[in-house]
């Protein structure tokens, strides 16, 4: 072999191994420190090189879509919190918007702004969990604690707003159940100032760290074209230089009224995705600041009937969740319960890119790429 | 009685004087001391790492968690001893023993002071290199005999890593050994001899032929982290990739043996670095602050350290909340502080003062390296396997080779000049 042992993809393609030895089948997961829950990855290894990879999912399957068929529309709302549990607010947001579209309810402006503030806070907290665990996977154990320190502040705001920290059930169909509490604006703004400086702190730890650069640059590269054909969305897509953000492309909940940039990466590697997400955290703070400053007065709940019976029909509504496009497809037969609910989870679709990104790479890269895809198994398995 | 006192007046290591009793005493003291240091190191690592990560670390078992590592050691001892049914039992059984044996054997030649070494071999440093590279055998055996994939990958990583870093390490050591011949004309491999020649040259080898000594020390400092499988080179036990690497199938007492060996070898390689480049047991600033007055002042530092730590303990105890449940904790901490203070006062006695300061400075220098180990772990992400190899072969090895050649050339520069001058004439 003249080519570098670890650089030749031809051998991988033709299933050749070093010295024609047999492949080592390594079962990573479902209990493994860095498969982010109960993902099981079966790796076919040639030494440390990954020749083949197979993801086995379903260990966290709870049949949420089926449950929806035996619940009324408002009853199903809390179940959505259990999809992407690190950004529960976003799920509820998307589901409520889908049902609101079915019943053609107009959400009051104040509720829309409140939703934006909460959803952006959820995006921040989701990105914090991502960065902490991703850095931990790559071997930096310290950032995790710094990130969870700030996440605690967000969870405190959630707790004060709706009483729950993780599975928030923050929104109701037609608006919000709770208005902003006393001193909400001040607290959120104070958090924004704190977070702004803390993001710089994270960057000090990682952005120009030589080992971090070596571990993330040119690792898990995926082109924008591949991303689109696989249906990959969110920061992963934007990291591959595709400027696609549903908040800009099809604004919902007054997102058109806020000024923010959509950061994109150039090469589509793990480092670019890291930079994109870091920048997204900054942009989220920008949106939150604008939303808090322009928070209008008025009702927080649309006038909707006590018993929800959407007219027969179907709808698909999607939004930019922290991990990508989160969509709810709801079929109504005119009764109080949905006939069918289908979730389009970003994590599940993004996970499909894993094989393309790690074939021919090393075991350590698999771990780094699973981290950079930012999957949550609650959403993958539903 | 006579043999005891005779030895104490002899100013020799027990090995040199051939005194079996004192050899035994030294071996036991060093074994216990290293074991205690490992326990302490465990506690310190968790505390320091915790404070770096805005946590408190162990706080419950004993005051400020001081007894945490003892509790953990007890827990590990009484755990069920599991040997996987598919494992190669004999090899599995032997692996941790080999690792621990090699880690502790290293301390035979470590000079804690002019007379405080078990023995002074004339090939001391060679002995250390040889024995320390034996440790990888235990790691490979452990990984192989577990008959499981993660340990296998871990042990293969470990062997490749140790082999490639040993070379850079060895070359860096050779350049330090070359320096021992600068003043006297004849070099030495004896650990005590190396420190002695630094004393004679009035210069630690880290600052000899500046910056060559320093670069060699840096190469060694990187290689020794890789050699001991610590972050950022902790690939053999990379938690997020290989679960626990070669130790995955080990539990209870056997696992704690690996743990013990890891920390013991960390101390051992740090003491090689201290001996070779940082003047071993010699006190700092030998040139700038020389003279009998300064010698006397420095001899009080060990006592002061103990008294200081004792005072710190008593101060912390006084700041603990005065509630019923905390009485034992604060009382315990105060008692510990008083014990430290008493030891400190005892050390002021002239006879003791002269004997402990060698050990004190040695331990002080080693603990700087131990702190660095913890600091690395808190700061750096982990290298990938191919990057680790690249650092070893393409960065450290050429640097170490260059330093070695340059050191040799600088060392013989006068002879070189005269030879050239002769030829020109």
PDB file of C-alpha atoms in Angstrom, chain A residues 24-28 32-34 45 47-48 136-142 145-146 149 209 211-212 214-215 219 361-362 364-365 367, chain B residues 49 51-55 149-150 152-154 157 231-232 239-243 377-387 390-391:
ATOM      1  CA  UNK A  24     -13.464  -6.359  14.173  1.00  0.00           C
ATOM      2  CA  UNK A  25     -17.102  -5.739  14.926  1.00  0.00           C
ATOM      3  CA  UNK A  26     -17.391  -3.298  17.804  1.00  0.00           C
ATOM      4  CA  UNK A  27     -20.719  -2.741  19.422  1.00  0.00           C
ATOM      5  CA  UNK A  28     -20.863   0.846  20.587  1.00  0.00           C
ATOM      6  CA  UNK A  32     -21.818   3.880  26.023  1.00  0.00           C
ATOM      7  CA  UNK A  33     -20.563   7.149  27.493  1.00  0.00           C
ATOM      8  CA  UNK A  34     -20.729   9.087  24.265  1.00  0.00           C
ATOM      9  CA  UNK A  45     -13.280  -1.874  12.311  1.00  0.00           C
ATOM     10  CA  UNK A  47      -7.678  -1.716  13.381  1.00  0.00           C
ATOM     11  CA  UNK A  48      -8.882   1.714  14.366  1.00  0.00           C
ATOM     12  CA  UNK A 136     -16.547  16.014  26.633  1.00  0.00           C
ATOM     13  CA  UNK A 137     -16.596  13.498  23.784  1.00  0.00           C
ATOM     14  CA  UNK A 138     -13.510  15.061  22.284  1.00  0.00           C
ATOM     15  CA  UNK A 139     -11.866  14.845  25.694  1.00  0.00           C
ATOM     16  CA  UNK A 140     -12.172  18.333  27.169  1.00  0.00           C
ATOM     17  CA  UNK A 141     -13.923  17.690  30.444  1.00  0.00           C
ATOM     18  CA  UNK A 142     -14.045  21.225  31.797  1.00  0.00           C
ATOM     19  CA  UNK A 145     -19.449  22.543  33.823  1.00  0.00           C
ATOM     20  CA  UNK A 146     -19.126  26.096  32.585  1.00  0.00           C
ATOM     21  CA  UNK A 149     -23.669  26.900  34.940  1.00  0.00           C
ATOM     22  CA  UNK A 209      -6.980  25.305  21.149  1.00  0.00           C
ATOM     23  CA  UNK A 211      -5.839  19.944  20.011  1.00  0.00           C
ATOM     24  CA  UNK A 212      -9.434  21.044  19.538  1.00  0.00           C
ATOM     25  CA  UNK A 214      -6.836  19.070  15.159  1.00  0.00           C
ATOM     26  CA  UNK A 215      -9.692  17.003  16.435  1.00  0.00           C
ATOM     27  CA  UNK A 219     -13.422  15.705  10.527  1.00  0.00           C
ATOM     28  CA  UNK A 361     -12.145   7.582   9.509  1.00  0.00           C
ATOM     29  CA  UNK A 362     -11.004   6.525  12.977  1.00  0.00           C
ATOM     30  CA  UNK A 364     -12.332   8.718  17.766  1.00  0.00           C
ATOM     31  CA  UNK A 365     -13.914  10.563  14.847  1.00  0.00           C
ATOM     32  CA  UNK A 367     -17.494   9.907  18.678  1.00  0.00           C
TER      33      UNK A 367
ATOM     34  CA  UNK B  49     -10.029  19.520  39.118  1.00  0.00           C
ATOM     35  CA  UNK B  51     -12.161  23.873  41.632  1.00  0.00           C
ATOM     36  CA  UNK B  52     -11.107  24.314  38.020  1.00  0.00           C
ATOM     37  CA  UNK B  53     -14.580  23.185  37.040  1.00  0.00           C
ATOM     38  CA  UNK B  54     -16.451  25.421  39.480  1.00  0.00           C
ATOM     39  CA  UNK B  55     -17.385  22.480  41.674  1.00  0.00           C
ATOM     40  CA  UNK B 149     -12.956  -5.528  22.210  1.00  0.00           C
ATOM     41  CA  UNK B 150     -12.605  -2.294  24.107  1.00  0.00           C
ATOM     42  CA  UNK B 152      -8.017  -4.984  23.199  1.00  0.00           C
ATOM     43  CA  UNK B 153      -8.159  -1.688  21.321  1.00  0.00           C
ATOM     44  CA  UNK B 154      -7.048   0.121  24.459  1.00  0.00           C
ATOM     45  CA  UNK B 157      -3.157   1.883  21.528  1.00  0.00           C
ATOM     46  CA  UNK B 231      -4.658  13.492  29.415  1.00  0.00           C
ATOM     47  CA  UNK B 232      -4.296  14.738  26.722  1.00  0.00           C
ATOM     48  CA  UNK B 239     -13.488   7.269  28.381  1.00  0.00           C
ATOM     49  CA  UNK B 240     -15.628   8.729  25.639  1.00  0.00           C
ATOM     50  CA  UNK B 241     -14.320   6.311  23.033  1.00  0.00           C
ATOM     51  CA  UNK B 242     -13.230   3.065  24.646  1.00  0.00           C
ATOM     52  CA  UNK B 243     -15.291   3.241  27.857  1.00  0.00           C
ATOM     53  CA  UNK B 377      -6.404  17.088  32.390  1.00  0.00           C
ATOM     54  CA  UNK B 378      -8.619  20.036  33.159  1.00  0.00           C
ATOM     55  CA  UNK B 379      -7.657  21.983  30.061  1.00  0.00           C
ATOM     56  CA  UNK B 380      -6.885  19.862  27.041  1.00  0.00           C
ATOM     57  CA  UNK B 381      -9.089  17.814  24.729  1.00  0.00           C
ATOM     58  CA  UNK B 382      -7.769  14.381  23.813  1.00  0.00           C
ATOM     59  CA  UNK B 383      -5.518  13.694  20.856  1.00  0.00           C
ATOM     60  CA  UNK B 384      -6.630  11.289  18.184  1.00  0.00           C
ATOM     61  CA  UNK B 385      -4.529   8.188  17.678  1.00  0.00           C
ATOM     62  CA  UNK B 386      -2.868   9.212  14.411  1.00  0.00           C
ATOM     63  CA  UNK B 387      -2.242  12.721  15.712  1.00  0.00           C
ATOM     64  CA  UNK B 390       2.472  12.284  14.570  1.00  0.00           C
ATOM     65  CA  UNK B 391       3.384  14.318  17.630  1.00  0.00           C
TER      66      UNK B 391
END
